[in-house]
mmCIF file of C-alpha atoms (C1' of nucleotides) in Angstrom:
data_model
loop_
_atom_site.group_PDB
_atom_site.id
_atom_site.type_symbol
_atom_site.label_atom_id
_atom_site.label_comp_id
_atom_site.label_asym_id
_atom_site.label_seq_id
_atom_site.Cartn_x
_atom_site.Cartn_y
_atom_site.Cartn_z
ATOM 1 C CA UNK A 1 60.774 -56.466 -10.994
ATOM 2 C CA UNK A 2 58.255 -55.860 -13.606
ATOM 3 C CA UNK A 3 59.204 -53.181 -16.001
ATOM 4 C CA UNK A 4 61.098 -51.348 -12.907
ATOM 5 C CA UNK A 5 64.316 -50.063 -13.484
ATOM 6 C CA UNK A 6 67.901 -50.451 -12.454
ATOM 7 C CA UNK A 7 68.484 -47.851 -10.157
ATOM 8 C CA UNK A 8 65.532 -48.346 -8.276
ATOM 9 C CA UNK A 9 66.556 -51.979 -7.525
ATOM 10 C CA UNK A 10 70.231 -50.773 -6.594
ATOM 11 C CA UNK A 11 68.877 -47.660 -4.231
ATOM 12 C CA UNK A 12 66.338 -50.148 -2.498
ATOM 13 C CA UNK A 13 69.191 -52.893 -2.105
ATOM 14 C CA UNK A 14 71.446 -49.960 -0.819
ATOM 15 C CA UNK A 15 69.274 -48.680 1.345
ATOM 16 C CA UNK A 16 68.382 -51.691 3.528
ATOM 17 C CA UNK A 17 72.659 -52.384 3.818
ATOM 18 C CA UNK A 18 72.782 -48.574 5.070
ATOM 19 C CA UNK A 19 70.305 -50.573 7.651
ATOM 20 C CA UNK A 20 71.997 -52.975 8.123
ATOM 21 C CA UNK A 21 75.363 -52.794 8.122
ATOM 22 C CA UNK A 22 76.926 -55.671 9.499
ATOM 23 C CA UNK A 23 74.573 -57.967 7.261
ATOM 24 C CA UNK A 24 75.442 -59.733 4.079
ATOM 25 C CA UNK A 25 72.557 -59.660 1.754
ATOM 26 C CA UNK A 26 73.078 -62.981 -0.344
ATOM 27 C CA UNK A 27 71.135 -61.714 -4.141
ATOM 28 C CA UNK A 28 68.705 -64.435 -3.452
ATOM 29 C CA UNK A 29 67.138 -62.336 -0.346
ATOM 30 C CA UNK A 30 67.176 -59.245 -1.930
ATOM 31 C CA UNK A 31 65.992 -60.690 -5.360
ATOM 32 C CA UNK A 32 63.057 -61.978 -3.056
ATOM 33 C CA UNK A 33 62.262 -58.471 -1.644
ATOM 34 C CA UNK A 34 62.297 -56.630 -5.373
ATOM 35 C CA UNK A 35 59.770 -59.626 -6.995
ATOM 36 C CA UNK A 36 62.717 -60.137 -9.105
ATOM 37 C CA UNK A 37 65.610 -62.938 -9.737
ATOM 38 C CA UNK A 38 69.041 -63.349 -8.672
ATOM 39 C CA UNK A 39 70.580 -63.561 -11.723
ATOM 40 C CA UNK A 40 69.205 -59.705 -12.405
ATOM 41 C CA UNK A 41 70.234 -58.479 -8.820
ATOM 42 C CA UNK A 42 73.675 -59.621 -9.698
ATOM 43 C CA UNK A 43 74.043 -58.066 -13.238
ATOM 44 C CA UNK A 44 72.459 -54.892 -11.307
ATOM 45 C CA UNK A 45 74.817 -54.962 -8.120
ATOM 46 C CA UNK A 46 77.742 -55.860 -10.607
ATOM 47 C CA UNK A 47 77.738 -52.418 -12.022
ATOM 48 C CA UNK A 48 77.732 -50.893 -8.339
ATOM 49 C CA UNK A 49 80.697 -53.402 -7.629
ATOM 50 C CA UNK A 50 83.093 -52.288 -10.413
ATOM 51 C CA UNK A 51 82.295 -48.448 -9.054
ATOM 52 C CA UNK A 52 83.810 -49.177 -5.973
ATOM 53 C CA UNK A 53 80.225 -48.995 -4.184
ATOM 54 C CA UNK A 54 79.347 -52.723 -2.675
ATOM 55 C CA UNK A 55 81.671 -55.362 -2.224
ATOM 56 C CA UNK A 56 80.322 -59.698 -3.006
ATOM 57 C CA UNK A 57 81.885 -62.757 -1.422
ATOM 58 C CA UNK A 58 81.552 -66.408 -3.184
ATOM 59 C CA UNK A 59 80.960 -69.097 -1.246
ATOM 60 C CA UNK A 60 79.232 -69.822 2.153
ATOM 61 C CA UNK A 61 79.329 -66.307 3.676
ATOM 62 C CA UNK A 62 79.257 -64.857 0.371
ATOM 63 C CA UNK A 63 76.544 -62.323 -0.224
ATOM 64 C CA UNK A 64 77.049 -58.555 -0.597
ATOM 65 C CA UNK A 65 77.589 -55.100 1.542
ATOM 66 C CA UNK A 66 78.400 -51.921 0.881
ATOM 67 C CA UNK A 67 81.862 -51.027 0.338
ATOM 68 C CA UNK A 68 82.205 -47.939 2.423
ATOM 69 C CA UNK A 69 80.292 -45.862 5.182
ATOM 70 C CA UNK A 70 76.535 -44.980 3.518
ATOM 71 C CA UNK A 71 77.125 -41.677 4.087
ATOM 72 C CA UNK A 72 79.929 -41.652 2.354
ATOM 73 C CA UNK A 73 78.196 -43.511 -0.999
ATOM 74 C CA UNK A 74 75.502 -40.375 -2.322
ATOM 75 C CA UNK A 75 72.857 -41.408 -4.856
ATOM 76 C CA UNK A 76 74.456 -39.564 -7.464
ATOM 77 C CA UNK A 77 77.319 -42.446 -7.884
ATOM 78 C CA UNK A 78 74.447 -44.492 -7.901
ATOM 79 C CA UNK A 79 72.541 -43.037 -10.721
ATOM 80 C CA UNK A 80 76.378 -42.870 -12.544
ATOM 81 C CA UNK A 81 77.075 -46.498 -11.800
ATOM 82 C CA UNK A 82 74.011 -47.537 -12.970
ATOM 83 C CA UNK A 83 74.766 -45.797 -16.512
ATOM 84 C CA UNK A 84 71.245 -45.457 -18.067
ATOM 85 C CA UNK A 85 70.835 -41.785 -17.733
ATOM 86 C CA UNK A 86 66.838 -40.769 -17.982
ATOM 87 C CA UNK A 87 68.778 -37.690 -20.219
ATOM 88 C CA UNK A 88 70.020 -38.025 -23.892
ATOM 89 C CA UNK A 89 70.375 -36.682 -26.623
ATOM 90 C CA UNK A 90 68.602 -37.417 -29.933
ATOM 91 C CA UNK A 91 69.410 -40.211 -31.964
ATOM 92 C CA UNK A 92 67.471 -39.298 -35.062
ATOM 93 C CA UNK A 93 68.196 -40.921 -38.300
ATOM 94 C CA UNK A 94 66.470 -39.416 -41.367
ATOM 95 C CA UNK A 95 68.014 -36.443 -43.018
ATOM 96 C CA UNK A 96 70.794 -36.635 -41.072
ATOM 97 C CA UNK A 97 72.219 -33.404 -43.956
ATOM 98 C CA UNK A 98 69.299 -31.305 -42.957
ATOM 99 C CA UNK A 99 70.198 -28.010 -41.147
ATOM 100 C CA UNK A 100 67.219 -27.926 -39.129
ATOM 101 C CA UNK A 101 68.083 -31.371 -37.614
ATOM 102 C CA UNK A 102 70.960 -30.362 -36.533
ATOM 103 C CA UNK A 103 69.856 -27.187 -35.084
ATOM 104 C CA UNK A 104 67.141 -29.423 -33.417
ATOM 105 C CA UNK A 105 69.565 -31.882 -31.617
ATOM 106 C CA UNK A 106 71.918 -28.727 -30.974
ATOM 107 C CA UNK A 107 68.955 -27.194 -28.951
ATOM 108 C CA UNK A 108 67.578 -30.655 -27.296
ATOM 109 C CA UNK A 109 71.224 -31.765 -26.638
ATOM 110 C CA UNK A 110 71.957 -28.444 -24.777
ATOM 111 C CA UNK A 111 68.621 -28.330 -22.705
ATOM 112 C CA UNK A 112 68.958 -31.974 -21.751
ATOM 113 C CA UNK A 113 72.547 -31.623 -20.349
ATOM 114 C CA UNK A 114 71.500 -28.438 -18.457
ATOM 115 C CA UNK A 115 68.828 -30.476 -16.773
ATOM 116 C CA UNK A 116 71.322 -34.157 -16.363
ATOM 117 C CA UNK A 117 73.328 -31.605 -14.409
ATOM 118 C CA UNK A 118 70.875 -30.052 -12.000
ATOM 119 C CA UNK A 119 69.547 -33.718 -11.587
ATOM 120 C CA UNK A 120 72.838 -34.902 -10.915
ATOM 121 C CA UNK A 121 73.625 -31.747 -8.680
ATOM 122 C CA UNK A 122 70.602 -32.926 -6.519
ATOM 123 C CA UNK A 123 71.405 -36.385 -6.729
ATOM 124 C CA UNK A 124 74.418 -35.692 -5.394
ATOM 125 C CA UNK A 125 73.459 -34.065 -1.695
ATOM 126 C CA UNK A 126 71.382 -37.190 -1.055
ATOM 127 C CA UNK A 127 73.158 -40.268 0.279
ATOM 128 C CA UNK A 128 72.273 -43.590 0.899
ATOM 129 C CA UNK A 129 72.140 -43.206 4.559
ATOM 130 C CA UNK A 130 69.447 -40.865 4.367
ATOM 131 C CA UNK A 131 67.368 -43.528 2.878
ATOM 132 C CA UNK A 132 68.309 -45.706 5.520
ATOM 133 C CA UNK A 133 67.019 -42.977 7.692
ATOM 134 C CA UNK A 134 63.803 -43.112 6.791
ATOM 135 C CA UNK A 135 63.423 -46.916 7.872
ATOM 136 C CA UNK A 136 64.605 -45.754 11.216
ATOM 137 C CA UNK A 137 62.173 -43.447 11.534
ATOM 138 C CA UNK A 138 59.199 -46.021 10.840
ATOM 139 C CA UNK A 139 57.413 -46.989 7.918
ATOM 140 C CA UNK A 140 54.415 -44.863 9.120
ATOM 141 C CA UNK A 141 55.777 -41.595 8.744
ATOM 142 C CA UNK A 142 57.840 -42.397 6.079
ATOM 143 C CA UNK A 143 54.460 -42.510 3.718
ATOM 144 C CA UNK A 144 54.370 -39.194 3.804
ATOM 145 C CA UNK A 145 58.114 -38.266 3.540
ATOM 146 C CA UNK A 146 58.999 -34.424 3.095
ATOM 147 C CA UNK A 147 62.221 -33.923 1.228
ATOM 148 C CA UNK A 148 64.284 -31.380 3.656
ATOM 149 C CA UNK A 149 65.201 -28.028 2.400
ATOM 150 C CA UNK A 150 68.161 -27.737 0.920
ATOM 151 C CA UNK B 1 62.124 -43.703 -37.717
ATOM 152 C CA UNK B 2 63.605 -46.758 -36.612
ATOM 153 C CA UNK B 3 63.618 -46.241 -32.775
ATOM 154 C CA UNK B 4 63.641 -42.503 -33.183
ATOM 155 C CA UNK B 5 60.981 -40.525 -31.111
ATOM 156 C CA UNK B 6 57.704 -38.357 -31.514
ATOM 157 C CA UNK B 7 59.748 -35.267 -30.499
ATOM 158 C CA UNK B 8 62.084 -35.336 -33.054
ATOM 159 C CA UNK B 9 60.126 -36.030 -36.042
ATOM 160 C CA UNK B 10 57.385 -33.318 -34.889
ATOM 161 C CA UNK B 11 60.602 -30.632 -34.140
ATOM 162 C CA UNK B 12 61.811 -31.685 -37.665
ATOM 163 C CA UNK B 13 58.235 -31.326 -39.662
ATOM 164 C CA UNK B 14 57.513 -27.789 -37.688
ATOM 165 C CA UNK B 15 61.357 -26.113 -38.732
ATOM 166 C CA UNK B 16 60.528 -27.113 -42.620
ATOM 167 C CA UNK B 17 56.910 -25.646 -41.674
ATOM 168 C CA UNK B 18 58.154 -22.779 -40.153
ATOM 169 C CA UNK B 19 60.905 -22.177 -43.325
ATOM 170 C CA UNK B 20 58.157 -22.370 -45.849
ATOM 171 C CA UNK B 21 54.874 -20.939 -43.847
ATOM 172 C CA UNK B 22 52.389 -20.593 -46.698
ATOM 173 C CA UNK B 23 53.152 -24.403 -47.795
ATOM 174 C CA UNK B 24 50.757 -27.620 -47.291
ATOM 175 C CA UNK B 25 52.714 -30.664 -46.100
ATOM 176 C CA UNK B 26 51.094 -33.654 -46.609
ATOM 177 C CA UNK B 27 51.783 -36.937 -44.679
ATOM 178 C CA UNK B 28 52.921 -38.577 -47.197
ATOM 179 C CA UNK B 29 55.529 -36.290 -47.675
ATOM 180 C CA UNK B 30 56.579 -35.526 -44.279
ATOM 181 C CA UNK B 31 56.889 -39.546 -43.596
ATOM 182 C CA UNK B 32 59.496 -39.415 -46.425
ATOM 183 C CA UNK B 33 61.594 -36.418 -45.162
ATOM 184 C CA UNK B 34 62.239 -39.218 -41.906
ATOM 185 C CA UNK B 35 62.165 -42.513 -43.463
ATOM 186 C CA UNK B 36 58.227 -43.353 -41.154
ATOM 187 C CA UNK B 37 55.310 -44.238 -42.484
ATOM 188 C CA UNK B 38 52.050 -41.502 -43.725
ATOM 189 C CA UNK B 39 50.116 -42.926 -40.503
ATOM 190 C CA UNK B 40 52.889 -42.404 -37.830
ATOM 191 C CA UNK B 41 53.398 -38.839 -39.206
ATOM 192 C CA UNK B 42 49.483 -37.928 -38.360
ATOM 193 C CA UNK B 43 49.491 -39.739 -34.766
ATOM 194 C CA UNK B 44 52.324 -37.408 -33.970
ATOM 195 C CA UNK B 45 51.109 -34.109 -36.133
ATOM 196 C CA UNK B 46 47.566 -34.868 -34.184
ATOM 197 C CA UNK B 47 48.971 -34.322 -30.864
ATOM 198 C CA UNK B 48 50.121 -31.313 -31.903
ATOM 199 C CA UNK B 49 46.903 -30.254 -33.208
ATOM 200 C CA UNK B 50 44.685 -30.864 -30.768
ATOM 201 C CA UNK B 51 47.570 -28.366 -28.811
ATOM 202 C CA UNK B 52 46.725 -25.887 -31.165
ATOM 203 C CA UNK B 53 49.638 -25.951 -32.948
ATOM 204 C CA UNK B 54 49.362 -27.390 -36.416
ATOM 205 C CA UNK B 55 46.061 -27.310 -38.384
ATOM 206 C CA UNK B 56 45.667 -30.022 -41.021
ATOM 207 C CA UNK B 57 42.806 -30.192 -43.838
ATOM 208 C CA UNK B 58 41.583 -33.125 -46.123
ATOM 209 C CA UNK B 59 40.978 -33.709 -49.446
ATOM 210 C CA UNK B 60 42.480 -32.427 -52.831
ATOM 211 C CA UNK B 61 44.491 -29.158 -50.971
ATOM 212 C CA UNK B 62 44.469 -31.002 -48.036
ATOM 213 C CA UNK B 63 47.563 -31.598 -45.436
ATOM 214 C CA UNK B 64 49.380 -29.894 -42.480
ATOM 215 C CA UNK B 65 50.570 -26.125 -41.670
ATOM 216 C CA UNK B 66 51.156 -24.625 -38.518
ATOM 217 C CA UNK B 67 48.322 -22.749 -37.048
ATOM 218 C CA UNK B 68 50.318 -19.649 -35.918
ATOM 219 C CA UNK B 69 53.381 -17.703 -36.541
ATOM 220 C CA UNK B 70 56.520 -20.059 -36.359
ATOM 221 C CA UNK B 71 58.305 -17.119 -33.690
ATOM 222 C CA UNK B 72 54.863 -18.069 -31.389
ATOM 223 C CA UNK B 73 55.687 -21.482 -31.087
ATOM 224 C CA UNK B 74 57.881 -22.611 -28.759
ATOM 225 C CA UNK B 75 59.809 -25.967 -28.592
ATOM 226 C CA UNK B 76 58.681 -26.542 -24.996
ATOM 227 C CA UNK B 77 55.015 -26.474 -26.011
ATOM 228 C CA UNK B 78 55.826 -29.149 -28.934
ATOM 229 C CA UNK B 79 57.316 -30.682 -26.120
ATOM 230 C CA UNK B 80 54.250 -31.007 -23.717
ATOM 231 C CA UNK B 81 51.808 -31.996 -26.839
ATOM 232 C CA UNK B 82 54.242 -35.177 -26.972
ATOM 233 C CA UNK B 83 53.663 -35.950 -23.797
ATOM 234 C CA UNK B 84 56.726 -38.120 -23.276
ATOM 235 C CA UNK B 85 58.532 -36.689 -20.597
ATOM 236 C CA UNK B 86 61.971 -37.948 -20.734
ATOM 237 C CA UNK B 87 62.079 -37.325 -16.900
ATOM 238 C CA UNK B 88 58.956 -39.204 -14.896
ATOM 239 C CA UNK B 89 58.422 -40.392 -11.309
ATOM 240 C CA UNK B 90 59.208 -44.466 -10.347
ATOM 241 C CA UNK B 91 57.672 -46.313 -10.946
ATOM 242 C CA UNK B 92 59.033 -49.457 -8.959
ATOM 243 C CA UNK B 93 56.127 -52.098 -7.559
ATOM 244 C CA UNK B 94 58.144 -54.592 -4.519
ATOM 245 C CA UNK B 95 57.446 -53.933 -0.837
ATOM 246 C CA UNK B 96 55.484 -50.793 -1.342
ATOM 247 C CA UNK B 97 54.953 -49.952 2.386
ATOM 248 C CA UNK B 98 58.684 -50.236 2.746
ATOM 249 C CA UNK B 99 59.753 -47.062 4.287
ATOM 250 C CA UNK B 100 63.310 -47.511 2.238
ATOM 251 C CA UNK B 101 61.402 -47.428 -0.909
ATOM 252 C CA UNK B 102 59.562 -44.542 0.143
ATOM 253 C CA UNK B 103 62.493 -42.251 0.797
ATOM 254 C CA UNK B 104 63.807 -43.408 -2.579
ATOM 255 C CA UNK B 105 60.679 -42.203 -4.631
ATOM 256 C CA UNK B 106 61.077 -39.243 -2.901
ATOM 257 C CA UNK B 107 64.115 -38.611 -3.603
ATOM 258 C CA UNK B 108 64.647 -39.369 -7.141
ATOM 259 C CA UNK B 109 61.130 -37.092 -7.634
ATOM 260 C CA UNK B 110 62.203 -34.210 -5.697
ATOM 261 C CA UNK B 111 65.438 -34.340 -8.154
ATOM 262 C CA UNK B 112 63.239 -35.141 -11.632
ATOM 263 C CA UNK B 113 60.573 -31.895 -10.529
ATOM 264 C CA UNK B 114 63.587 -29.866 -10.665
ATOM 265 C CA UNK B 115 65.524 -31.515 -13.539
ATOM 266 C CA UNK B 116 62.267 -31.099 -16.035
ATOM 267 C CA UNK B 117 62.231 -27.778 -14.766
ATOM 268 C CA UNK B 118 64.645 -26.984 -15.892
ATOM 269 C CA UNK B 119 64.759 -28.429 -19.082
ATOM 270 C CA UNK B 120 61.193 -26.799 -20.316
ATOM 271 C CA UNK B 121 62.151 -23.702 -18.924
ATOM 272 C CA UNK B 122 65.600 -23.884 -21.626
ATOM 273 C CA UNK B 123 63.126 -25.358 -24.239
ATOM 274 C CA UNK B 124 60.713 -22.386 -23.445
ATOM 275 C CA UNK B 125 63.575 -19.839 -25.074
ATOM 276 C CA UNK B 126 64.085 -21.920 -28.555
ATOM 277 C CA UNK B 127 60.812 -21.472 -30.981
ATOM 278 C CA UNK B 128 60.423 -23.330 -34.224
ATOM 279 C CA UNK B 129 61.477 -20.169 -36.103
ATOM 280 C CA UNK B 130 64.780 -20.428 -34.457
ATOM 281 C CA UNK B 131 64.952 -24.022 -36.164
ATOM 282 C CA UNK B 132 64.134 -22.044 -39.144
ATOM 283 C CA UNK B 133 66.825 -19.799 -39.326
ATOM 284 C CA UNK B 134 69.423 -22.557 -39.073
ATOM 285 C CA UNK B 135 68.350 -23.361 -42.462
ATOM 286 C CA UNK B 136 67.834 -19.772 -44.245
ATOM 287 C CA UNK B 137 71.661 -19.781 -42.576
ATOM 288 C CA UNK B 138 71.861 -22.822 -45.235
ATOM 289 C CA UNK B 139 74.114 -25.192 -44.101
ATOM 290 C CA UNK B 140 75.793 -26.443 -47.652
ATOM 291 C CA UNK B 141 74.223 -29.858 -47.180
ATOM 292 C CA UNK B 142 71.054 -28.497 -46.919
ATOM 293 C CA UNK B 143 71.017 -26.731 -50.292
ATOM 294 C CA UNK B 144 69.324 -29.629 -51.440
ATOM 295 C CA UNK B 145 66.461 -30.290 -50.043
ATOM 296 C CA UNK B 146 63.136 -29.477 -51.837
ATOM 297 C CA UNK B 147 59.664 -28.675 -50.545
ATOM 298 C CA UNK B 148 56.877 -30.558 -52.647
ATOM 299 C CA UNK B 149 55.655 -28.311 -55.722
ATOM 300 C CA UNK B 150 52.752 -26.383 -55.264
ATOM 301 C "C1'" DG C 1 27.352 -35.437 -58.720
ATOM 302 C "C1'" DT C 2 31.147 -38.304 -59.216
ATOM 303 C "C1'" DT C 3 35.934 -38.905 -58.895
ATOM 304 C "C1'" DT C 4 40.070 -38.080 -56.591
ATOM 305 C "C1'" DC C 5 42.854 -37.061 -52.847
ATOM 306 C "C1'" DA C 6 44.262 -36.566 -48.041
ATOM 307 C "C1'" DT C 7 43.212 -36.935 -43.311
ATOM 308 C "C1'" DG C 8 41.205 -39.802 -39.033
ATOM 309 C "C1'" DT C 9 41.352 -43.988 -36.786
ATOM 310 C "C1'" DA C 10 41.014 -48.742 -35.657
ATOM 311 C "C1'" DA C 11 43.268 -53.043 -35.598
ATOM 312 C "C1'" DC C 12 46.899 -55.673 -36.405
ATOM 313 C "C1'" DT C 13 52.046 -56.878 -36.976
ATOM 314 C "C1'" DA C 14 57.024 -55.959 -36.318
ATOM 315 C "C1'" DT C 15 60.883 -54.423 -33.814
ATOM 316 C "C1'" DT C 16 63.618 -53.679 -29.899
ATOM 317 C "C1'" DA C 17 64.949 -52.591 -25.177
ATOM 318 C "C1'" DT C 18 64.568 -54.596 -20.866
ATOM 319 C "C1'" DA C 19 63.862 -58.161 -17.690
ATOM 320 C "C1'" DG C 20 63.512 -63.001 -16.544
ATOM 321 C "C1'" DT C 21 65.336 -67.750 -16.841
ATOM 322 C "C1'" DT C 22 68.339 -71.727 -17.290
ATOM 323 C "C1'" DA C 23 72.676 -73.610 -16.968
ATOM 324 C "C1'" DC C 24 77.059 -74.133 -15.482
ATOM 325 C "C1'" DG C 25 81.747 -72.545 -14.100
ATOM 326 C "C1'" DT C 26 84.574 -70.532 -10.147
ATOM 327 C "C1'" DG C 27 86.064 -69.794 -5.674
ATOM 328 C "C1'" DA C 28 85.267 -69.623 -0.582
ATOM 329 C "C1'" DT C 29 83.549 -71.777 3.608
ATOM 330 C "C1'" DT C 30 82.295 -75.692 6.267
ATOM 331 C "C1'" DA D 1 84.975 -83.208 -0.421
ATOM 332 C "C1'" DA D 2 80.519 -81.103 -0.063
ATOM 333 C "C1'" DT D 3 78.072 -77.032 -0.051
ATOM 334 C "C1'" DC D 4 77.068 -72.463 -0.973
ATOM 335 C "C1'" DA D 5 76.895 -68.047 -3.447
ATOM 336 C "C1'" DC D 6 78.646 -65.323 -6.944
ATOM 337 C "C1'" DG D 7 79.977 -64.609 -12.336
ATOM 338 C "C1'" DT D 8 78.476 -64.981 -16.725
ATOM 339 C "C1'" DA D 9 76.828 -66.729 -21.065
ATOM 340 C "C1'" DA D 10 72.913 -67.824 -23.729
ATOM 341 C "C1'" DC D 11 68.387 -68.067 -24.320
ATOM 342 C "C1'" DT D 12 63.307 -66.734 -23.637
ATOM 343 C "C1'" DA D 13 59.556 -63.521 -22.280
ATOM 344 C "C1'" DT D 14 57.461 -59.105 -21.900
ATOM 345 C "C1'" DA D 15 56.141 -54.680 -23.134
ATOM 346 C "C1'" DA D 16 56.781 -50.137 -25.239
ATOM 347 C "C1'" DT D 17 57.176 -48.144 -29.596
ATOM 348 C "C1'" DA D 18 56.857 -47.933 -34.426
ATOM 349 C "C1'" DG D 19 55.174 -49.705 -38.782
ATOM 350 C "C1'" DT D 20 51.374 -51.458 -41.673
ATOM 351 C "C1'" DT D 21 46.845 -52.413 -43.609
ATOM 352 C "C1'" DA D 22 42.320 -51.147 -44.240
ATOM 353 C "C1'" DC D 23 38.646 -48.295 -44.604
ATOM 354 C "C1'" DA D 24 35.583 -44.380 -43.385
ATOM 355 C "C1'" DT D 25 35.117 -39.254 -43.769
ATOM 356 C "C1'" DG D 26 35.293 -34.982 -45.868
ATOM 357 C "C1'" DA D 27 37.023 -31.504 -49.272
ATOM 358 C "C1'" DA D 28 38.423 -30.025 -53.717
ATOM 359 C "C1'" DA D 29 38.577 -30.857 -58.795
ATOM 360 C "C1'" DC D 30 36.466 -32.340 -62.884
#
DNA sequence: GTTTCATGTAACTATTATAGTTACGTGATT
DNA sequence: AATCACGTAACTATAATAGTTACATGAAAC
């Protein structure tokens, strides 16, 4: 996983249990099928884990799964479990006294959390069974995916 | 600017621009309103140029104004000359013709589009002379802050 | 015309966020 | 008891971003 991110790995993962079900993914496997290492899929996964969203098992049928139904787990709880929102505001340092800075970050800070919220509004009527969908339907087709109306 | 971005130090430079139109700002003196070096403050002022939205000159008058009224300027255009979109497409390189990772890319586009939207459409509103006024408003703090003599 | 000053830019170094790796402990299954 | 897979700490590697040095170019001042 070459300068990839998070919740790509975690929606990828996800997807294929939506798949899959019954299987347990051990993170070896699914480290394997995201070019990256266990020891990552596990700090990723962990942070699903601790949201309630995939359940691990130590020892010989250890491995994860998702914790509920994958319609019932929507990409949105994803995107909060992974915690590295692509919206933030400003951390700016210098002048920290001047007026204009602080209008600045007032007017960045509001736009941004307009826009987290539609994103997470749309995040939200997605679920991970609809990615799972799209394996069901065939890789072919799914190269030129349409996203349905809302 | 310790780990600071472009945005912020271009908002910053154009609001004591816009507060004080008829005044040359050299680099020099802009990287020591936010704690960055002469050369950082150009690369950043010279995306905003070639934009149309700063002029600079050289030599003994030389330095940077903007190139129109402050109340023509909007913040979304300073943010497009950036060119950093905080919201981008992923990237994300394992099992490409997976139909999984398809979907996902979709997805997570689809909700970006909108999200970025969004955001430059709220951006679009704010111009630099709003950042402006916060300061004729004069927070106390403020009071002190100095433009370079003429 | 020469000096001085400020930008324009290339090339390099420094910092830092993120990912990758190694190592080993813990608990479950065989 | 042996094996397997997670849990986690500690370290290393990579890459994006910023900072720095150096010098050429052009404009104003003298």
């Amino acid at each position: 996983m070459k300068r990839n991110n998070k919740l790509s790995l975690a929606l990828h993962t996800l997807g294929h249990m939506a798949a899959a079900p019954e299987q347990v993914f051990t993170s070896e496997v699914i480290a394997g099928h995201n070019a990256t290492n266990p020891v990552v899929v596990r700090r990723v996964l962990g942070l699903l884990r601790v949201r309630g969203l995939v359940v691990s098992g130590k020892g010989h049928a250890g491995g994860w799964r998702l914790a509920r139904a994958a319609d019932q787990i929507t990409v949105a709880e994803v995107y909060d479990a992974i915690g590295a929102p692509f919206l933030t505001a400003e951390p700016l340092a210098a002048e920290k006294d001047c007026a204009i800075v602080a209008a600045m970050q007032s007017t960045l800070h509001a736009a941004m959390a307009e826009a987290e919220a539609v994103l997470r509004r749309h995040l939200a009527t997605r679920t991970i069974a609809d990615l799972a969908k799209a394996m069901a339907k065939g890789a072919k087709e799914s190269r030129d995916f349409r996203f349905p109306p809302r």
